[in-house]
CSV table of C-alpha atoms and ligand atoms in Angstrom, one decimal:
chain,number,residue,atom,x,y,z
A,58,UNK,CA,19.6,-1.4,13.2
A,59,UNK,CA,21.7,1.7,13.2
A,60,UNK,CA,24.9,-0.3,13.5
A,61,UNK,CA,23.8,-2.5,10.5
A,62,UNK,CA,23.1,0.6,8.4
A,63,UNK,CA,26.4,2.3,9.4
A,64,UNK,CA,28.3,-0.8,8.4
A,65,UNK,CA,26.6,-1.0,5.0
A,66,UNK,CA,27.2,2.7,4.4
A,67,UNK,CA,30.9,2.3,5.4
A,68,UNK,CA,31.1,-0.4,2.8
A,69,UNK,CA,29.8,2.0,0.2
A,70,UNK,CA,26.5,0.2,-0.2
A,71,UNK,CA,23.3,2.0,-1.0
A,72,UNK,CA,20.3,1.4,1.4
A,73,UNK,CA,16.8,1.1,0.2
A,74,UNK,CA,14.0,1.4,2.7
A,75,UNK,CA,10.4,0.2,2.6
A,76,UNK,CA,8.3,1.3,5.5
A,77,UNK,CA,5.1,-0.7,6.1
A,78,UNK,CA,2.5,-1.5,8.7
A,79,UNK,CA,2.7,-5.2,7.9
A,80,UNK,CA,-0.1,-7.5,6.8
A,81,UNK,CA,1.8,-7.5,3.5
A,82,UNK,CA,0.3,-7.8,0.0
A,83,UNK,CA,1.5,-7.3,-3.6
A,84,UNK,CA,1.5,-3.5,-3.1
A,85,UNK,CA,4.1,-3.8,-0.4
A,86,UNK,CA,6.0,-6.5,-2.2
A,87,UNK,CA,6.3,-4.4,-5.4
A,88,UNK,CA,8.0,-1.7,-3.3
A,89,UNK,CA,10.5,-4.3,-2.0
A,90,UNK,CA,11.2,-5.5,-5.5
A,91,UNK,CA,11.9,-1.9,-6.7
A,92,UNK,CA,14.3,-1.3,-3.8
A,93,UNK,CA,16.1,-4.6,-4.5
A,94,UNK,CA,16.5,-3.5,-8.1
A,95,UNK,CA,17.8,-0.1,-7.3
A,96,UNK,CA,19.8,-0.5,-4.0
A,97,UNK,CA,22.5,-2.8,-2.6
A,98,UNK,CA,20.7,-3.3,0.7
A,99,UNK,CA,16.9,-3.4,1.3
A,100,UNK,CA,15.4,-2.9,4.7
A,101,UNK,CA,11.6,-3.4,5.3
A,102,UNK,CA,10.1,-2.1,8.4
A,103,UNK,CA,6.9,-3.5,9.9
A,104,UNK,CA,5.4,-1.3,12.6
A,105,UNK,CA,1.7,-0.5,13.2
A,106,UNK,CA,2.2,3.1,14.2
A,107,UNK,CA,-0.3,4.1,16.9
A,108,UNK,CA,0.5,7.8,16.4
A,109,UNK,CA,-1.2,7.9,13.0
A,110,UNK,CA,-4.5,6.4,14.2
A,111,UNK,CA,-7.3,8.5,15.7
A,112,UNK,CA,-9.0,7.5,18.9
A,113,UNK,CA,-12.0,6.1,17.0
A,114,UNK,CA,-10.0,4.4,14.3
A,115,UNK,CA,-8.9,0.8,13.9
A,116,UNK,CA,-5.4,0.7,15.6
A,117,UNK,CA,-6.4,-2.2,17.9
A,118,UNK,CA,-8.1,-4.2,15.1
A,119,UNK,CA,-5.6,-3.4,12.4
A,120,UNK,CA,-4.7,-6.7,10.8
A,121,UNK,CA,-1.4,-8.2,11.9
A,122,UNK,CA,0.3,-11.5,10.9
A,123,UNK,CA,4.1,-11.4,11.4
A,124,UNK,CA,4.5,-15.1,10.5
A,125,UNK,CA,2.8,-14.6,7.1
A,126,UNK,CA,4.7,-11.4,6.5
A,127,UNK,CA,8.0,-13.1,7.1
A,128,UNK,CA,7.0,-16.0,4.8
A,129,UNK,CA,6.1,-13.5,2.0
A,130,UNK,CA,9.3,-11.6,2.5
A,131,UNK,CA,11.4,-14.7,2.4
A,132,UNK,CA,10.6,-15.0,-1.3
A,133,UNK,CA,11.6,-11.3,-1.9
A,134,UNK,CA,14.8,-11.6,0.2
A,135,UNK,CA,15.1,-8.2,1.7
A,136,UNK,CA,18.3,-7.9,3.8
A,137,UNK,CA,16.6,-6.9,7.0
A,138,UNK,CA,13.1,-6.9,8.5
A,139,UNK,CA,13.0,-4.2,11.1
A,140,UNK,CA,10.0,-4.7,13.4
A,141,UNK,CA,10.4,-2.5,16.5
A,142,UNK,CA,8.0,-2.7,19.4
A,143,UNK,CA,5.7,0.1,20.4
A,144,UNK,CA,7.8,0.8,23.5
A,145,UNK,CA,11.0,1.0,21.5
A,146,UNK,CA,9.5,3.6,19.1
A,147,UNK,CA,7.4,5.5,21.7
A,148,UNK,CA,8.9,5.0,25.1
A,149,UNK,CA,7.4,6.7,28.1
A,150,UNK,CA,7.9,10.5,28.0
A,151,UNK,CA,8.0,10.5,24.2
A,152,UNK,CA,7.1,14.1,23.5
A,153,UNK,CA,8.5,15.2,20.1
A,154,UNK,CA,6.4,15.2,16.9
A,155,UNK,CA,6.9,16.3,13.3
A,156,UNK,CA,4.1,18.5,12.0
A,157,UNK,CA,4.2,19.2,8.3
A,158,UNK,CA,2.4,22.5,7.7
A,159,UNK,CA,0.9,24.2,4.6
A,160,UNK,CA,-1.9,23.2,2.3
A,161,UNK,CA,-0.8,19.6,1.9
A,162,UNK,CA,-2.0,18.7,5.4
A,163,UNK,CA,-5.2,20.7,5.2
A,164,UNK,CA,-7.2,18.8,2.6
A,165,UNK,CA,-8.3,15.3,1.6
A,166,UNK,CA,-7.6,12.8,4.4
A,167,UNK,CA,-6.4,15.5,6.8
A,168,UNK,CA,-10.0,16.7,7.1
A,169,UNK,CA,-11.5,13.5,8.6
A,170,UNK,CA,-8.2,12.2,10.1
A,171,UNK,CA,-7.0,14.9,12.4
A,172,UNK,CA,-3.3,14.3,13.5
A,173,UNK,CA,-2.9,11.4,11.0
A,174,UNK,CA,-0.1,13.1,9.0
A,175,UNK,CA,1.6,14.3,12.2
A,176,UNK,CA,1.8,10.6,13.2
A,177,UNK,CA,3.0,9.6,9.8
A,178,UNK,CA,5.6,12.3,9.5
A,179,UNK,CA,6.9,11.6,13.0
A,180,UNK,CA,7.3,7.8,12.5
A,181,UNK,CA,8.8,8.2,9.1
A,182,UNK,CA,11.3,10.8,10.4
A,183,UNK,CA,12.2,8.4,13.3
A,184,UNK,CA,12.6,5.5,10.9
A,185,UNK,CA,14.8,7.5,8.6
A,186,UNK,CA,17.0,8.5,11.5
A,187,UNK,CA,17.3,4.9,12.6
A,188,UNK,CA,17.8,3.3,9.2
A,189,UNK,CA,19.6,6.2,7.3
A,190,UNK,CA,18.4,5.1,3.9
A,191,UNK,CA,19.5,6.5,0.6
A,192,UNK,CA,16.2,5.9,-1.0
A,193,UNK,CA,12.7,5.2,0.5
A,194,UNK,CA,9.9,3.5,-1.4
A,195,UNK,CA,6.3,4.6,-1.0
A,196,UNK,CA,3.1,3.7,-2.9
A,197,UNK,CA,1.1,6.1,-5.0
A,198,UNK,CA,-1.9,4.5,-3.3
A,199,UNK,CA,-1.3,6.9,-0.4
A,200,UNK,CA,-0.8,9.9,-2.6
A,201,UNK,CA,-1.2,12.6,0.1
A,202,UNK,CA,1.2,10.7,2.3
A,203,UNK,CA,3.9,10.8,-0.4
A,204,UNK,CA,3.4,14.6,-0.9
A,205,UNK,CA,3.6,15.2,2.9
A,206,UNK,CA,6.8,13.2,3.2
A,207,UNK,CA,8.2,15.0,0.2
A,208,UNK,CA,7.6,18.3,1.9
A,209,UNK,CA,9.1,17.1,5.2
A,210,UNK,CA,12.2,15.9,3.4
A,211,UNK,CA,12.5,19.3,1.7
A,212,UNK,CA,11.7,21.5,4.7
A,213,UNK,CA,13.9,19.6,7.1
A,214,UNK,CA,16.8,19.0,4.6
A,215,UNK,CA,16.6,15.2,5.0
A,216,UNK,CA,19.0,13.4,2.8
A,217,UNK,CA,16.7,10.7,1.4
A,218,UNK,CA,15.5,10.2,-2.1
A,219,UNK,CA,11.7,9.6,-2.3
A,220,UNK,CA,10.6,6.9,-4.8
A,221,UNK,CA,6.9,6.8,-5.4
A,222,UNK,CA,5.7,3.6,-7.1
A,223,UNK,CA,2.5,2.7,-8.9
A,224,UNK,CA,-0.7,1.4,-7.3
A,225,UNK,CA,-1.0,-2.4,-7.4
A,226,UNK,CA,-4.6,-3.5,-8.0
A,227,UNK,CA,-6.7,-6.6,-7.8
A,228,UNK,CA,-7.9,-8.0,-11.2
A,229,UNK,CA,-11.1,-6.1,-11.0
A,230,UNK,CA,-9.3,-2.8,-10.2
A,231,UNK,CA,-9.7,-2.6,-6.4
A,232,UNK,CA,-6.5,-1.2,-5.0
A,233,UNK,CA,-4.7,-3.7,-2.8
A,234,UNK,CA,-4.9,-2.8,0.9
A,235,UNK,CA,-4.4,-4.5,4.2
A,236,UNK,CA,-7.8,-3.3,5.1
A,237,UNK,CA,-9.5,-5.2,2.3
A,238,UNK,CA,-9.6,-8.2,4.6
A,239,UNK,CA,-12.3,-6.4,6.7
A,240,UNK,CA,-14.7,-6.5,3.7
A,241,UNK,CA,-17.6,-8.9,3.6
A,242,UNK,CA,-18.2,-10.7,0.2
A,243,UNK,CA,-20.9,-8.2,-0.9
A,244,UNK,CA,-18.8,-5.2,0.3
A,245,UNK,CA,-15.8,-6.6,-1.6
A,246,UNK,CA,-17.9,-6.6,-4.7
A,247,UNK,CA,-19.1,-3.0,-4.1
A,248,UNK,CA,-15.6,-1.8,-3.3
A,249,UNK,CA,-14.7,-2.0,-7.0
A,250,UNK,CA,-17.0,1.1,-7.5
A,251,UNK,CA,-14.2,3.2,-6.0
A,252,UNK,CA,-11.9,2.3,-8.9
A,253,UNK,CA,-14.8,2.5,-11.4
A,254,UNK,CA,-15.6,6.1,-10.3
A,255,UNK,CA,-12.0,7.1,-10.9
A,256,UNK,CA,-12.0,5.4,-14.3
A,257,UNK,CA,-15.1,7.4,-15.2
A,258,UNK,CA,-13.4,10.6,-14.2
A,259,UNK,CA,-10.4,9.7,-16.4
A,260,UNK,CA,-12.7,8.9,-19.3
A,261,UNK,CA,-14.7,12.2,-18.9
A,262,UNK,CA,-11.4,14.2,-18.9
A,263,UNK,CA,-10.1,12.3,-21.9
A,264,UNK,CA,-13.3,13.4,-23.7
A,265,UNK,CA,-13.0,17.0,-22.8
A,266,UNK,CA,-14.6,17.4,-19.3
A,267,UNK,CA,-12.7,20.0,-17.2
A,268,UNK,CA,-15.2,21.2,-14.5
A,269,UNK,CA,-14.4,19.5,-11.2
A,270,UNK,CA,-17.9,19.9,-9.9
A,271,UNK,CA,-19.3,18.0,-12.9
A,272,UNK,CA,-16.7,15.3,-12.7
A,273,UNK,CA,-17.3,14.8,-9.0
A,274,UNK,CA,-21.0,14.6,-9.6
A,275,UNK,CA,-20.6,11.8,-12.1
A,276,UNK,CA,-18.2,10.0,-9.7
A,277,UNK,CA,-20.8,10.3,-7.0
A,278,UNK,CA,-23.4,8.6,-9.3
A,279,UNK,CA,-21.2,5.6,-9.6
A,280,UNK,CA,-20.5,5.4,-5.9
A,281,UNK,CA,-24.1,5.7,-5.0
A,282,UNK,CA,-24.7,2.3,-6.6
A,283,UNK,CA,-23.0,0.8,-3.6
A,284,UNK,CA,-25.6,0.3,-0.8
A,285,UNK,CA,-22.8,0.0,1.8
A,286,UNK,CA,-20.7,2.9,0.5
A,287,UNK,CA,-20.5,6.2,2.3
A,288,UNK,CA,-18.4,8.8,0.7
A,289,UNK,CA,-15.9,10.5,3.0
A,290,UNK,CA,-14.6,12.8,0.3
A,291,UNK,CA,-14.1,13.1,-3.4
A,292,UNK,CA,-11.5,15.7,-4.3
A,293,UNK,CA,-10.0,17.1,-7.4
A,294,UNK,CA,-6.8,18.8,-6.4
A,295,UNK,CA,-3.5,20.2,-7.6
A,296,UNK,CA,-0.9,17.4,-7.6
A,297,UNK,CA,1.7,19.6,-5.9
A,298,UNK,CA,-0.2,21.6,-3.2
A,299,UNK,CA,-3.4,19.5,-3.0
A,300,UNK,CA,-5.5,22.6,-3.1
A,301,UNK,CA,-9.0,21.9,-4.5
A,302,UNK,CA,-9.4,22.8,-8.2
A,303,UNK,CA,-12.4,24.2,-10.0
A,304,UNK,CA,-11.0,23.0,-13.3
A,305,UNK,CA,-8.8,20.0,-14.1
A,306,UNK,CA,-5.3,21.0,-15.3
A,307,UNK,CA,-2.0,19.2,-15.9
A,308,UNK,CA,-0.9,17.2,-12.8
A,309,UNK,CA,-4.2,16.9,-11.1
A,310,UNK,CA,-4.9,14.4,-8.4
A,311,UNK,CA,-8.3,12.9,-8.3
A,312,UNK,CA,-8.6,11.2,-4.9
A,313,UNK,CA,-11.4,9.7,-2.8
A,314,UNK,CA,-12.0,8.0,0.5
A,315,UNK,CA,-15.1,6.0,1.2
A,316,UNK,CA,-16.4,3.9,4.0
A,317,UNK,CA,-17.4,0.5,2.6
A,318,UNK,CA,-19.4,-0.7,5.6
A,319,UNK,CA,-17.1,0.3,8.5
A,320,UNK,CA,-13.9,0.0,6.4
A,321,UNK,CA,-12.4,3.2,5.1
A,322,UNK,CA,-10.7,2.8,1.8
A,323,UNK,CA,-8.8,5.3,-0.3
A,324,UNK,CA,-7.8,5.4,-4.0
A,325,UNK,CA,-6.7,7.9,-6.6
A,326,UNK,CA,-5.6,8.6,-10.1
A,327,UNK,CA,-3.3,11.3,-11.5
A,328,UNK,CA,-4.1,13.3,-14.6
A,329,UNK,CA,-0.6,14.1,-15.9
A,330,UNK,CA,-1.6,16.0,-19.0
A,331,UNK,CA,-5.2,17.1,-19.6
A,332,UNK,CA,-4.7,17.1,-23.3
A,333,UNK,CA,-3.2,13.7,-23.6
A,334,UNK,CA,-4.1,11.2,-26.3
A,335,UNK,CA,-7.7,10.1,-26.5
B,118,AMP,P1,0.9,0.5,4.8
B,118,AMP,O1,1.4,-0.8,5.3
B,118,AMP,O2,-0.6,0.5,4.4
B,118,AMP,O3,1.3,1.6,5.7
B,118,AMP,O4,1.6,0.8,3.4
B,118,AMP,C1,3.0,0.7,3.3
B,118,AMP,C2,3.4,1.3,2.0
B,118,AMP,O5,2.9,0.4,1.0
B,118,AMP,C3,2.9,2.7,1.7
B,118,AMP,O6,4.0,3.4,1.0
B,118,AMP,C4,1.8,2.4,0.8
B,118,AMP,O7,1.5,3.5,-0.1
B,118,AMP,C5,2.2,1.2,0.0
B,118,AMP,N1,1.1,0.5,-0.5
B,118,AMP,C6,0.0,0.1,0.1
B,118,AMP,N2,-0.9,-0.4,-0.8
B,118,AMP,C7,-0.4,-0.3,-2.0
B,118,AMP,C8,-0.8,-0.7,-3.3
B,118,AMP,N3,-2.0,-1.2,-3.5
B,118,AMP,N4,0.0,-0.4,-4.3
B,118,AMP,C9,1.2,0.2,-4.1
B,118,AMP,N5,1.7,0.5,-2.9
B,118,AMP,C10,0.9,0.3,-1.9
């Protein structure tokens, strides 16, 4: 992989990189398309990273289908699919991790997923070192992840441009996710309430609401309609530092994580300007 990237770079080509855990859907494919548009060479990685799963999480059951992934990617024509084995990425005696500090790894998903971002930062740093991309493409779906990676790039002087692309959704608004496959039919119907609660928050803010506690309360009311929904968190936080806010301001992230049955789903919206057009 490194030899391929070095050759491309010697030829003056720009390298775009799309890291994924496979079981690809339109969200992933949109990242591949963006990279293809902006870079000479596009590399997609498929690696279910054990380091970012907790001991009670779904690493073992995480959906995998390399044949289908390859078929989907054939249409998008990335230049390389990089799918290392677990042993190649984490050989025996692997002992070095990247731990991003500060507020961005203290809130939201970090609360219920201890060590998750340590696993993410470590694997992304490794993949960047192997692939040496000019630009890396991440989805806004994992908002906190993009902010953690941004901080890692900055703190460790890594020479990669981060491109954050919009959330791709199903027709009814549910954010596309590899984990949606876990949902039963009734759970799938209820799962749309995550998006609906975010929409309500957006609407309330458009019409003048600013108090985070009030907005969260209204979001909760929507989510409570789902019999199978258990809220992990609803947070209204600063879009840069992810510190919880009492009042919505410009660049506010409204993010949530819910269990729908046993499946943990996340979603978010960003309020760029609180006094935007109504
Ligand atoms: P994953 O395979 O879940 O690790 O995701 C790989 C990349 O795809 C991450 O940067 C995700 O944020 C991005 N991604 C996942 N779902 C979506 C989506 N619905 N829309 C846009 N990007 C997504």
